[in-house]
Short mmCIF file of C-alpha atoms in Angstrom, two decimals:
data_model
loop_
_atom_site.label_atom_id
_atom_site.label_comp_id
_atom_site.label_asym_id
_atom_site.label_seq_id
_atom_site.Cartn_x
_atom_site.Cartn_y
_atom_site.Cartn_z
CA MET F 1 -21.67 -3.20 -29.28
CA LEU F 2 -19.81 -6.50 -28.93
CA ASN F 3 -17.05 -5.25 -31.24
CA GLN F 4 -16.71 -2.09 -29.16
CA LYS F 5 -16.45 -4.10 -25.93
CA LEU F 6 -13.85 -6.43 -27.44
CA GLU F 7 -11.84 -3.44 -28.65
CA ASN F 8 -11.90 -1.92 -25.17
CA PHE F 9 -10.80 -5.22 -23.65
CA PHE F 10 -7.90 -5.80 -26.02
CA THR F 11 -6.46 -2.44 -24.96
CA VAL F 12 -6.50 -3.89 -21.44
CA GLN F 13 -4.12 -6.64 -22.52
CA MET F 14 -1.45 -4.02 -23.19
CA GLY F 15 0.78 -2.48 -20.54
CA LEU F 16 -0.19 0.73 -18.80
CA GLU F 17 3.14 2.51 -19.11
CA ASN F 18 6.52 1.64 -20.57
CA ASP F 19 8.48 3.05 -17.64
CA PRO F 20 12.23 2.57 -18.36
CA ASP F 21 13.26 2.48 -14.69
CA VAL F 22 10.75 -0.23 -13.77
CA LYS F 23 11.77 -2.10 -16.90
CA ARG F 24 15.45 -2.04 -15.83
CA THR F 25 14.58 -3.34 -12.36
CA LEU F 26 12.58 -6.22 -13.81
CA ALA F 27 15.43 -7.08 -16.18
CA TRP F 28 17.90 -7.06 -13.26
CA MET F 29 15.65 -9.27 -11.14
CA HIS F 30 15.38 -11.77 -14.01
CA HIS F 31 19.18 -11.70 -14.38
CA VAL F 32 19.68 -12.34 -10.65
CA ALA F 33 16.99 -15.01 -10.30
CA GLY F 34 17.63 -16.85 -13.54
CA ARG F 35 15.12 -18.39 -15.90
CA ASP F 36 12.93 -19.79 -13.15
CA LEU F 37 11.54 -16.32 -12.41
CA VAL F 38 9.54 -16.46 -15.64
CA ARG F 39 7.77 -19.59 -14.39
CA ARG F 40 7.19 -18.01 -10.97
CA ILE F 41 5.58 -14.90 -12.46
CA GLU F 42 3.34 -17.08 -14.63
CA ALA F 43 2.29 -18.92 -11.47
CA ALA F 44 1.63 -15.56 -9.80
CA LYS F 45 -0.65 -14.69 -12.74
CA GLU F 46 -2.61 -17.89 -12.19
CA HIS F 47 -3.04 -17.07 -8.51
CA PHE F 48 -4.07 -13.50 -9.30
CA SER F 49 -6.73 -14.72 -11.73
CA SER F 50 -8.14 -17.20 -9.20
CA ALA F 51 -8.08 -14.76 -6.24
CA CYS F 52 -9.28 -11.50 -7.80
CA LEU F 53 -13.05 -12.18 -7.59
CA PRO F 54 -15.58 -12.53 -4.74
CA THR F 55 -15.98 -16.04 -3.34
CA GLY F 56 -18.66 -18.08 -1.64
CA GLY F 57 -21.61 -16.27 -3.20
CA SER F 58 -20.62 -12.94 -1.61
CA MET F 59 -20.47 -9.59 -3.43
CA LEU F 60 -17.46 -8.52 -1.30
CA TRP F 61 -14.34 -8.20 -3.44
CA PRO F 62 -10.99 -9.50 -2.10
CA ASP F 63 -8.39 -7.69 -0.06
CA PRO F 64 -5.50 -6.61 -2.32
CA MET F 65 -2.96 -8.58 -0.29
CA ASP F 66 -4.89 -11.75 -1.13
CA LEU F 67 -3.84 -11.24 -4.75
CA LEU F 68 -0.23 -12.10 -3.83
CA PRO F 69 0.53 -15.85 -3.98
CA PRO F 70 1.11 -16.87 -0.33
CA GLY F 71 3.89 -19.28 -1.29
CA ASP F 72 5.82 -16.73 -3.39
CA LEU F 73 5.21 -13.14 -2.33
CA PRO F 74 8.20 -11.70 -4.29
CA ALA F 75 6.88 -13.05 -7.59
CA GLY F 76 3.48 -11.54 -6.85
CA MET F 77 5.08 -8.17 -6.16
CA LEU F 78 7.13 -8.26 -9.36
CA LEU F 79 3.97 -9.20 -11.25
CA GLN F 80 2.73 -5.66 -10.61
CA GLY F 81 5.79 -4.25 -12.39
CA HIS F 82 5.28 -6.77 -15.20
CA ALA F 83 1.61 -5.73 -15.45
CA LEU F 84 2.56 -2.05 -15.68
CA ILE F 85 4.94 -2.73 -18.58
CA ARG F 86 3.28 -5.62 -20.41
CA ASP F 87 -0.20 -6.71 -19.34
CA ARG F 88 -2.61 -4.60 -17.34
CA ARG F 89 -4.94 -7.56 -16.82
CA PHE F 90 -2.88 -8.33 -13.70
CA PHE F 91 -2.52 -4.73 -12.52
CA ASP F 92 -4.12 -3.78 -9.22
CA ALA F 93 -3.82 -0.10 -8.27
CA ARG F 94 -3.92 -0.85 -4.53
CA LEU F 95 -0.96 -3.24 -4.77
CA ALA F 96 0.95 -1.30 -7.42
CA SER F 97 1.14 1.87 -5.34
CA ARG F 98 2.90 -0.11 -2.58
CA ILE F 99 5.43 -1.69 -4.93
CA ILE F 100 6.15 0.15 -8.17
CA PRO F 101 7.63 3.37 -6.66
CA PHE F 102 10.33 1.18 -5.06
CA LEU F 103 10.98 -0.65 -8.34
CA LYS F 104 11.29 2.67 -10.14
CA LEU F 105 13.78 4.15 -7.66
CA ILE F 106 15.92 1.01 -7.83
CA GLY F 107 15.88 1.07 -11.63
CA GLY F 108 16.96 4.71 -11.64
CA THR F 109 20.36 3.67 -10.21
CA LEU F 110 21.02 0.60 -12.35
CA PRO F 111 23.54 -0.61 -13.38
CA GLN F 112 25.41 1.33 -10.64
CA LEU F 113 23.50 -0.47 -7.89
CA HIS F 114 24.36 -3.84 -9.41
CA ARG F 115 28.08 -3.06 -8.93
CA VAL F 116 27.68 -2.35 -5.20
CA GLU F 117 29.25 -5.04 -3.03
CA GLY F 118 26.59 -7.44 -1.85
CA ALA F 119 23.78 -6.00 -4.01
CA GLU F 120 23.18 -9.16 -6.01
CA ALA F 121 23.13 -11.27 -2.84
CA ARG F 122 20.60 -8.88 -1.30
CA ALA F 123 18.44 -9.06 -4.43
CA LYS F 124 18.55 -12.87 -4.21
CA GLU F 125 17.35 -12.68 -0.61
CA PHE F 126 14.47 -10.47 -1.69
CA LEU F 127 13.61 -12.93 -4.49
CA ASN F 128 13.60 -16.00 -2.27
CA PRO F 129 10.09 -17.47 -2.70
CA ARG F 130 10.04 -18.30 1.04
CA ASN F 131 10.61 -14.64 1.94
CA ASP F 132 7.57 -13.74 4.06
CA HIS F 133 8.41 -10.01 4.18
CA PRO F 134 9.79 -9.05 0.74
CA GLU F 135 8.81 -5.40 1.28
CA GLY F 136 11.68 -5.25 3.78
CA GLY F 137 14.20 -6.41 1.18
CA LEU F 138 12.76 -4.00 -1.36
CA LEU F 139 13.28 -1.16 1.14
CA GLU F 140 16.92 -2.15 1.69
CA LEU F 141 17.62 -2.01 -2.06
CA THR F 142 15.72 1.26 -2.36
CA THR F 143 17.58 2.87 0.54
CA ALA F 144 20.90 1.90 -1.04
CA ALA F 145 19.71 3.39 -4.34
CA ARG F 146 18.73 6.60 -2.56
CA TYR F 147 22.21 7.02 -1.07
CA LEU F 148 23.77 6.29 -4.47
CA LEU F 149 21.74 9.14 -5.95
CA GLU F 150 23.58 11.50 -3.60
CA GLY F 151 26.96 10.14 -4.66
CA CYS F 152 27.60 8.04 -1.56
CA ARG F 153 29.78 4.93 -1.46
CA LEU F 154 28.35 1.93 0.31
CA ARG F 155 28.16 -1.84 0.61
CA PHE F 156 25.56 -4.31 1.82
CA ILE F 157 26.54 -6.02 5.05
CA PRO F 158 26.31 -9.81 4.62
CA GLU F 159 23.68 -11.64 6.63
CA SER F 160 25.01 -13.69 9.55
CA ASP F 161 23.78 -15.70 12.50
CA ARG F 162 23.88 -12.50 14.55
CA ARG F 163 21.45 -9.78 13.50
CA THR F 164 23.41 -7.04 11.76
CA PRO F 165 22.60 -3.71 10.08
CA ASP F 166 21.76 -3.70 6.38
CA ILE F 167 24.14 -1.19 4.81
CA GLU F 168 27.55 0.30 5.53
CA LEU F 169 28.06 3.83 4.29
CA PHE F 170 31.47 5.37 3.59
CA SER F 171 31.52 9.16 3.82
CA ASP F 172 33.65 12.14 4.84
CA LEU F 173 31.81 12.11 8.17
CA GLY F 174 33.11 8.60 8.80
CA ASN F 175 31.63 5.17 8.26
CA ALA F 176 28.04 4.67 9.30
CA ARG F 177 25.90 1.56 9.50
CA ILE F 178 22.28 1.81 8.45
CA GLU F 179 19.29 -0.29 9.44
CA CYS F 180 16.06 -0.29 7.41
CA LYS F 181 12.65 -1.22 8.82
CA ARG F 182 9.52 -1.52 6.67
CA LEU F 183 6.73 -1.73 9.20
CA ARG F 184 4.20 -4.47 8.67
CA PRO F 185 0.77 -4.16 10.22
CA GLY F 186 0.88 -5.25 13.85
CA GLN F 187 -1.51 -7.87 15.17
CA TYR F 188 -3.81 -5.16 16.53
CA GLU F 189 -4.06 -3.49 13.13
CA ILE F 190 -4.62 -6.84 11.39
CA SER F 191 -7.43 -7.63 13.84
CA GLU F 192 -9.04 -4.25 13.14
CA THR F 193 -8.98 -4.82 9.38
CA THR F 194 -10.37 -8.33 9.73
CA LYS F 195 -13.16 -7.11 12.03
CA VAL F 196 -14.27 -4.31 9.69
CA ARG F 197 -14.19 -6.63 6.69
CA GLY F 198 -16.41 -9.14 8.53
CA MET F 199 -18.83 -6.38 9.54
CA PHE F 200 -19.00 -5.08 5.98
CA ALA F 201 -19.59 -8.59 4.62
CA LEU F 202 -22.91 -8.59 6.53
CA VAL F 203 -23.71 -5.19 5.00
CA CYS F 204 -23.00 -6.60 1.54
CA ASP F 205 -25.45 -9.47 2.09
CA LEU F 206 -28.15 -6.98 3.04
CA VAL F 207 -27.42 -4.64 0.12
CA ALA F 208 -27.40 -7.56 -2.33
CA ALA F 209 -30.78 -8.78 -1.05
CA ARG F 210 -32.25 -5.29 -1.54
CA ASN F 211 -30.47 -4.61 -4.88
CA SER F 212 -29.32 -1.29 -3.42
CA PHE F 213 -26.59 1.19 -4.37
CA VAL F 214 -24.95 2.84 -1.35
CA HIS F 215 -21.73 4.42 -0.07
CA LEU F 216 -20.87 3.95 3.62
CA ASP F 217 -18.21 6.15 5.25
CA VAL F 218 -17.40 5.42 8.89
CA THR F 219 -14.78 6.45 11.46
CA PHE F 220 -14.60 4.25 14.55
CA LEU F 221 -14.17 6.06 17.86
CA ALA F 222 -14.00 2.98 20.09
CA PRO F 223 -11.76 -0.11 19.89
CA LEU F 224 -12.99 -2.43 17.16
CA ASP F 225 -13.18 -5.39 19.53
CA SER F 226 -15.91 -3.55 21.45
CA VAL F 227 -18.05 -2.95 18.35
CA PRO F 228 -20.77 -5.59 17.74
CA ALA F 229 -20.40 -7.54 14.51
CA SER F 230 -23.88 -6.42 13.44
CA TYR F 231 -23.19 -2.71 14.11
CA LEU F 232 -22.79 -1.55 10.50
CA MET F 233 -25.56 -3.81 9.25
CA GLU F 234 -28.01 -2.33 11.76
CA HIS F 235 -27.20 1.20 10.59
CA MET F 236 -27.50 0.06 6.98
CA GLU F 237 -30.98 -1.32 7.70
CA CYS F 238 -32.01 2.10 8.99
CA ALA F 239 -30.45 3.83 5.98
CA LEU F 240 -32.18 1.62 3.43
CA ASP F 241 -35.55 2.61 4.87
CA GLU F 242 -34.93 6.21 3.78
CA ASN F 243 -35.82 7.52 0.31
CA PRO F 244 -33.59 8.99 -0.94
CA ILE F 245 -30.89 7.38 1.19
CA ASP F 246 -29.02 9.97 3.26
CA TYR F 247 -28.45 8.72 6.79
CA ALA F 248 -25.91 9.96 9.34
CA TRP F 249 -25.16 8.98 12.94
CA GLU F 250 -22.67 9.44 15.76
CA ASP F 251 -22.46 7.53 19.01
CA SER F 252 -19.76 6.30 21.39
CA LEU F 253 -18.65 3.64 18.90
CA ALA F 254 -18.41 5.54 15.61
CA ARG F 255 -19.62 8.34 13.42
CA GLY F 256 -20.72 7.64 9.90
CA ARG F 257 -22.86 8.44 6.92
CA ILE F 258 -24.64 6.31 4.33
CA VAL F 259 -25.75 7.92 1.08
CA GLN F 260 -27.25 6.85 -2.21
CA GLY F 261 -24.55 6.05 -4.77
CA ASP F 262 -24.66 7.38 -8.32
CA HIS F 263 -26.01 4.34 -10.13
CA GLN F 264 -26.75 6.42 -13.22
CA ALA F 265 -23.09 7.42 -13.63
CA ILE F 266 -21.86 3.83 -13.79
CA ARG F 267 -24.79 2.85 -16.03
CA GLU F 268 -23.85 5.58 -18.51
CA ASP F 269 -20.16 4.69 -18.38
CA THR F 270 -20.90 1.05 -19.21
CA ALA F 271 -23.37 1.75 -22.03
CA ASP F 272 -20.87 0.39 -24.58
CA SER F 273 -18.11 -1.02 -22.37
CA SER F 274 -17.41 -2.69 -19.03
CA LEU F 275 -16.01 -1.11 -15.89
CA LEU F 276 -13.17 -2.39 -13.73
CA VAL F 277 -14.05 -2.80 -10.05
CA GLY F 278 -11.54 -0.26 -8.81
CA PRO F 279 -10.76 3.48 -8.50
CA LYS F 280 -12.87 4.64 -11.44
CA LEU F 281 -15.92 2.80 -10.13
CA PHE F 282 -15.40 4.47 -6.74
CA ARG F 283 -15.10 7.93 -8.35
CA LEU F 284 -18.17 7.55 -10.56
CA PHE F 285 -20.28 6.07 -7.78
CA THR F 286 -19.32 8.47 -4.96
CA GLN F 287 -18.27 11.53 -7.03
CA THR F 288 -15.02 11.55 -5.04
CA VAL F 289 -11.63 9.92 -5.58
CA VAL F 290 -10.54 6.94 -3.49
CA PRO F 291 -9.49 8.49 -0.17
CA SER F 292 -7.06 5.80 1.03
CA GLN F 293 -6.28 2.09 1.09
CA ARG F 294 -9.03 1.56 3.69
CA VAL F 295 -11.74 1.00 1.11
CA LEU F 296 -13.92 -2.09 0.76
CA MET F 297 -16.00 -2.86 -2.31
CA GLY F 298 -19.12 -4.96 -2.61
CA VAL F 299 -20.26 -5.16 -6.23
CA LEU F 300 -22.65 -7.37 -8.22
CA GLY F 301 -22.90 -7.23 -11.99
CA THR F 302 -22.39 -9.13 -15.22
CA PRO F 303 -18.69 -10.03 -15.69
CA HIS F 304 -16.92 -9.63 -19.01
CA GLU F 305 -16.22 -13.02 -20.56
CA LEU F 306 -12.55 -12.19 -21.18
CA ASP F 307 -11.76 -10.52 -17.84
CA PRO F 308 -14.34 -10.98 -15.05
CA ARG F 309 -12.93 -8.04 -13.06
CA TYR F 310 -14.82 -5.87 -15.57
CA LEU F 311 -18.57 -5.63 -15.03
CA ASP F 312 -21.63 -4.07 -16.57
CA ARG F 313 -25.37 -4.31 -15.88
CA PHE F 314 -24.76 -3.68 -12.17
CA GLU F 315 -27.28 -5.23 -9.78
CA ALA F 316 -26.01 -3.88 -6.42
CA VAL F 317 -23.09 -1.78 -5.18
CA ALA F 318 -21.91 -1.12 -1.62
CA LEU F 319 -18.68 0.84 -1.13
CA CYS F 320 -17.14 1.41 2.29
CA SER F 321 -14.41 3.85 3.30
CA TRP F 322 -13.34 3.58 6.93
CA ASP F 323 -10.81 4.69 9.52
CA THR F 324 -10.34 4.69 13.27
CA GLU F 325 -9.58 7.44 15.78
CA SER F 326 -9.74 5.12 18.77
CA PRO F 327 -7.01 6.15 21.26
CA GLU F 328 -6.41 2.46 21.97
CA SER F 329 -5.77 1.84 18.29
CA ILE F 330 -3.34 4.75 18.00
CA GLU F 331 -1.47 3.63 21.11
CA ALA F 332 -1.27 0.02 19.89
CA ARG F 333 0.36 1.13 16.65
CA ALA F 334 2.82 3.31 18.54
CA ARG F 335 3.81 0.36 20.75
CA HIS F 336 4.49 -1.62 17.57
CA VAL F 337 6.99 1.08 16.55
CA ARG F 338 8.66 0.93 19.97
CA SER F 339 9.36 -2.77 19.50
CA LYS F 340 11.09 -1.95 16.19
CA LEU F 341 13.21 0.71 17.89
CA ALA F 342 14.43 -1.96 20.30
CA GLU F 343 15.38 -4.20 17.35
CA ILE F 344 17.25 -1.33 15.68
CA ASP F 345 19.13 -0.59 18.89
CA ARG F 346 20.27 -4.22 19.19
CA GLN F 347 21.35 -4.41 15.55
CA LEU F 348 23.43 -1.21 15.77
CA GLN F 349 25.24 -2.29 18.96
CA GLY F 350 29.00 -1.81 18.58
CA CYS F 351 28.78 0.51 15.56
CA ALA F 352 30.85 3.70 15.68
CA LEU F 353 27.90 5.51 14.11
CA GLY F 354 24.43 4.21 13.28
CA ALA F 355 21.39 5.46 11.41
CA ALA F 356 17.94 4.05 10.72
CA HIS F 357 15.15 4.45 8.17
CA ILE F 358 11.67 3.41 9.32
CA VAL F 359 8.92 3.25 6.70
CA ALA F 360 5.29 3.29 7.81
CA ASP F 361 2.02 3.42 5.92
CA ALA F 362 -0.13 6.53 6.33
CA GLU F 363 -3.85 7.07 5.76
CA ARG F 364 -5.79 10.00 4.35
CA ASP F 365 -7.75 10.59 7.58
CA ALA F 366 -5.93 13.63 8.97
CA ASN F 367 -6.92 13.27 12.64
CA ALA F 368 -5.90 9.62 12.89
CA ALA F 369 -2.70 10.19 10.90
CA ASP F 370 -1.70 13.18 13.04
CA LEU F 371 -2.27 11.22 16.24
CA ARG F 372 -0.24 8.27 15.03
CA ARG F 373 2.61 10.54 13.89
CA LYS F 374 2.65 12.29 17.29
CA ARG F 375 2.80 8.99 19.16
CA ILE F 376 5.63 7.69 16.96
CA GLN F 377 7.60 10.90 17.50
CA GLU F 378 7.12 10.51 21.24
CA GLN F 379 8.35 6.91 21.11
CA ILE F 380 11.48 7.92 19.19
CA THR F 381 12.40 10.93 21.35
CA GLY F 382 11.67 9.04 24.57
CA PHE F 383 13.51 5.82 23.70
CA ARG F 384 16.81 5.26 25.55
CA PHE F 385 19.23 3.92 22.96
CA ASP F 386 22.27 1.95 24.07
CA SER F 387 23.81 2.07 20.59
CA ASN F 388 25.53 5.08 19.06
CA ILE F 389 22.65 5.95 16.73
CA GLY F 390 23.04 9.38 15.19
CA ALA F 391 19.92 9.74 13.04
CA ILE F 392 16.47 8.22 12.57
CA THR F 393 14.23 9.08 9.65
CA THR F 394 10.59 8.02 9.71
CA HIS F 395 9.04 7.88 6.25
CA TYR F 396 5.24 8.00 6.09
CA LEU F 397 3.98 6.74 2.73
CA LEU F 398 0.51 7.68 1.52
CA THR F 399 -0.31 5.57 -1.52
CA HIS F 400 -2.60 6.66 -4.35
CA THR F 401 -5.15 4.57 -6.19
CA ALA F 402 -6.82 7.33 -8.23
CA GLU F 403 -6.91 6.82 -11.99
CA THR F 404 -4.32 9.49 -12.81
CA LYS F 405 -2.03 8.51 -9.91
CA ALA F 406 -2.49 4.77 -10.02
CA TRP F 407 0.93 3.71 -8.78
CA THR F 408 2.33 6.73 -6.98
CA MET F 409 2.68 7.79 -3.37
CA ASP F 410 3.26 10.90 -1.29
CA GLU F 411 5.97 10.83 1.35
CA THR F 412 6.31 12.74 4.59
CA ALA F 413 9.74 12.33 6.20
CA ASP F 414 10.48 13.15 9.86
CA TYR F 415 14.23 13.48 10.47
CA ALA F 416 15.67 13.28 13.99
CA SER F 417 19.45 13.62 14.43
CA ARG F 418 22.17 14.47 16.89
CA MET F 419 24.80 14.76 14.14
CA PRO F 420 25.98 18.21 12.98
CA SER F 421 25.47 17.26 9.31
CA PRO F 422 22.85 14.92 7.84
CA LEU F 423 23.81 11.79 5.92
CA LEU F 424 21.36 12.80 3.18
CA ARG F 425 20.79 16.36 2.00
CA ASP F 426 17.11 15.51 1.48
CA PRO F 427 15.66 13.09 4.08
CA ARG F 428 13.04 11.65 1.74
CA LEU F 429 13.47 8.37 -0.09
CA PHE F 430 11.36 9.51 -3.03
CA MET F 431 12.87 12.94 -3.54
CA LYS F 432 12.03 13.36 -7.23
CA GLY F 433 8.51 14.66 -7.45
CA GLU F 434 6.14 17.50 -6.80
CA GLU F 435 6.56 19.44 -3.57
CA LEU F 436 3.21 19.57 -1.79
CA GLY F 437 4.16 22.05 0.94
CA ALA F 438 5.07 22.11 4.62
CA GLU F 439 2.06 20.11 5.85
CA PRO F 440 2.13 16.28 5.98
CA ALA F 441 0.84 14.58 2.85
CA TRP F 442 -2.45 13.47 4.39
CA ARG F 443 -3.50 17.09 4.90
CA TYR F 444 -3.70 17.70 1.16
CA PRO F 445 -6.61 16.66 -1.08
CA ALA F 446 -6.40 13.24 -2.70
CA PRO F 447 -5.33 13.44 -6.37
CA ASN F 448 -7.87 13.09 -9.15
#
C-alpha cells in the first residue's frame, strides 16, 4: 500500500496540463521581470506550503486568498500558472480559476502583444511586488489581448501623476480610450466573508468534538452583522441530535439545511491513496459538485508525509456552502460599483470617445446573482456621466473549481452603448469557448 501511495503522490509532482498559451505568458513574464522572478516564485512556494493548512488546532482550512504571499501578490498569482505547467503541489483550484484564464488569453496573442507600445511597461507594473491589486493589471493586459484578437491597433497609455485611461484604441470609428476596472470585494463584502468564516469556525469546533461528518448549506436573508456569532453553531447542535442527520430551518435570518455527509465514499476513495482537500472531496462527500467560491471546508484526517494537503483516515468533516440574499448586501455591492463608475468618468474626462470594461465576480446562487446584476444595470443606466463615454461592458465571471473544469470560468457580458457600431464584435473577453445559451451563466448547472 505504501508503494501505491508514493506512486500516486509522485504523479502530483508533475504539472496538470502543458498549456502552450499559459507557458508563453510565463516565459514573457520571466523575460520582462528578469532572473529575480525565479527567486520570487520560489518564495511564493514557501509561503503556499506554510499557509495551505489549518492553524491553531482548528480543522478549518484556509481561505484561498491567504495562499498568496502578502508581500508579493503577483508572484503568488504566477505560481498558479507555474503549478499548472510544472508542479501541481502548488495548484489550488479556487485560485487558479481566477488567474489562469487571463494568463491563457494573454499568451494567445504573444508575441504580438509584446510589440504593442507600452506593453512591457504595463507588464512590469503588474509584476511589481508592491502591487496590491495585480488582478487589475492582469485585466488591462487581457483587455488589450482581446482587442488584438479582433485585429485592432492600440497602445497602452503611460501612467502619470494624473489618473488616465489604460488603453488607446485606433479604429475606423476614430480613436477611443478604454478604462478597465477589476472589482475587488468592497468592505461590506469582506466583512460578510469574515463573519461567516468566524461563525463556521465555531461549527468546526463542535463537529470536531463530536467526530461528525456533515454538510451545511445556508443562504442568509438578513444582514450578516445582525446574525449572532453562535447562530450556525446552535443549528448544528440541533442537527447533530438527529439520527440520521437531516435538519432544515428557515427564519428571518437565514434558511438552511444540514445533512449527513457521505463518509463511506471518501473512505473507499482513500483505501489505497490519499485525497486532496478540495473539489473532489466536496463531490464525494456531498454527491454534488462545488457550487461556487463561497465554500468553507473543515476537515480532520491523517496527512500524507510528502504533501499534507492530502489526507486519509478522516476523523471529522464539515463542509459549508453559503450565500446571501439580504437586500442590504445587494445594495451595498451596487453602491461599490457606483463608486467605480465615478472613477471611470473622471479618468475619461477630455477624451473624444471613451469606453470601459468592468469585471465583477459572480456566484452560482441565481437569486442573489440576478439581484446584483439588476442593481448594477440600474447604477450604470442611471449614472450621469460628464465624460464622452460611448460604451460600458460589464463582465460577470463565474469561476469553476470542479475536477474537470479546475481552472475555467463562465462569462456573462452586459453591453451598454450609445455608439452605432460596437468596438468589439463579441462583447465577451473570453470569447473562445462553449456557448451556454441566452441565460446568464449562473442559471446553468455547475460543471462536473
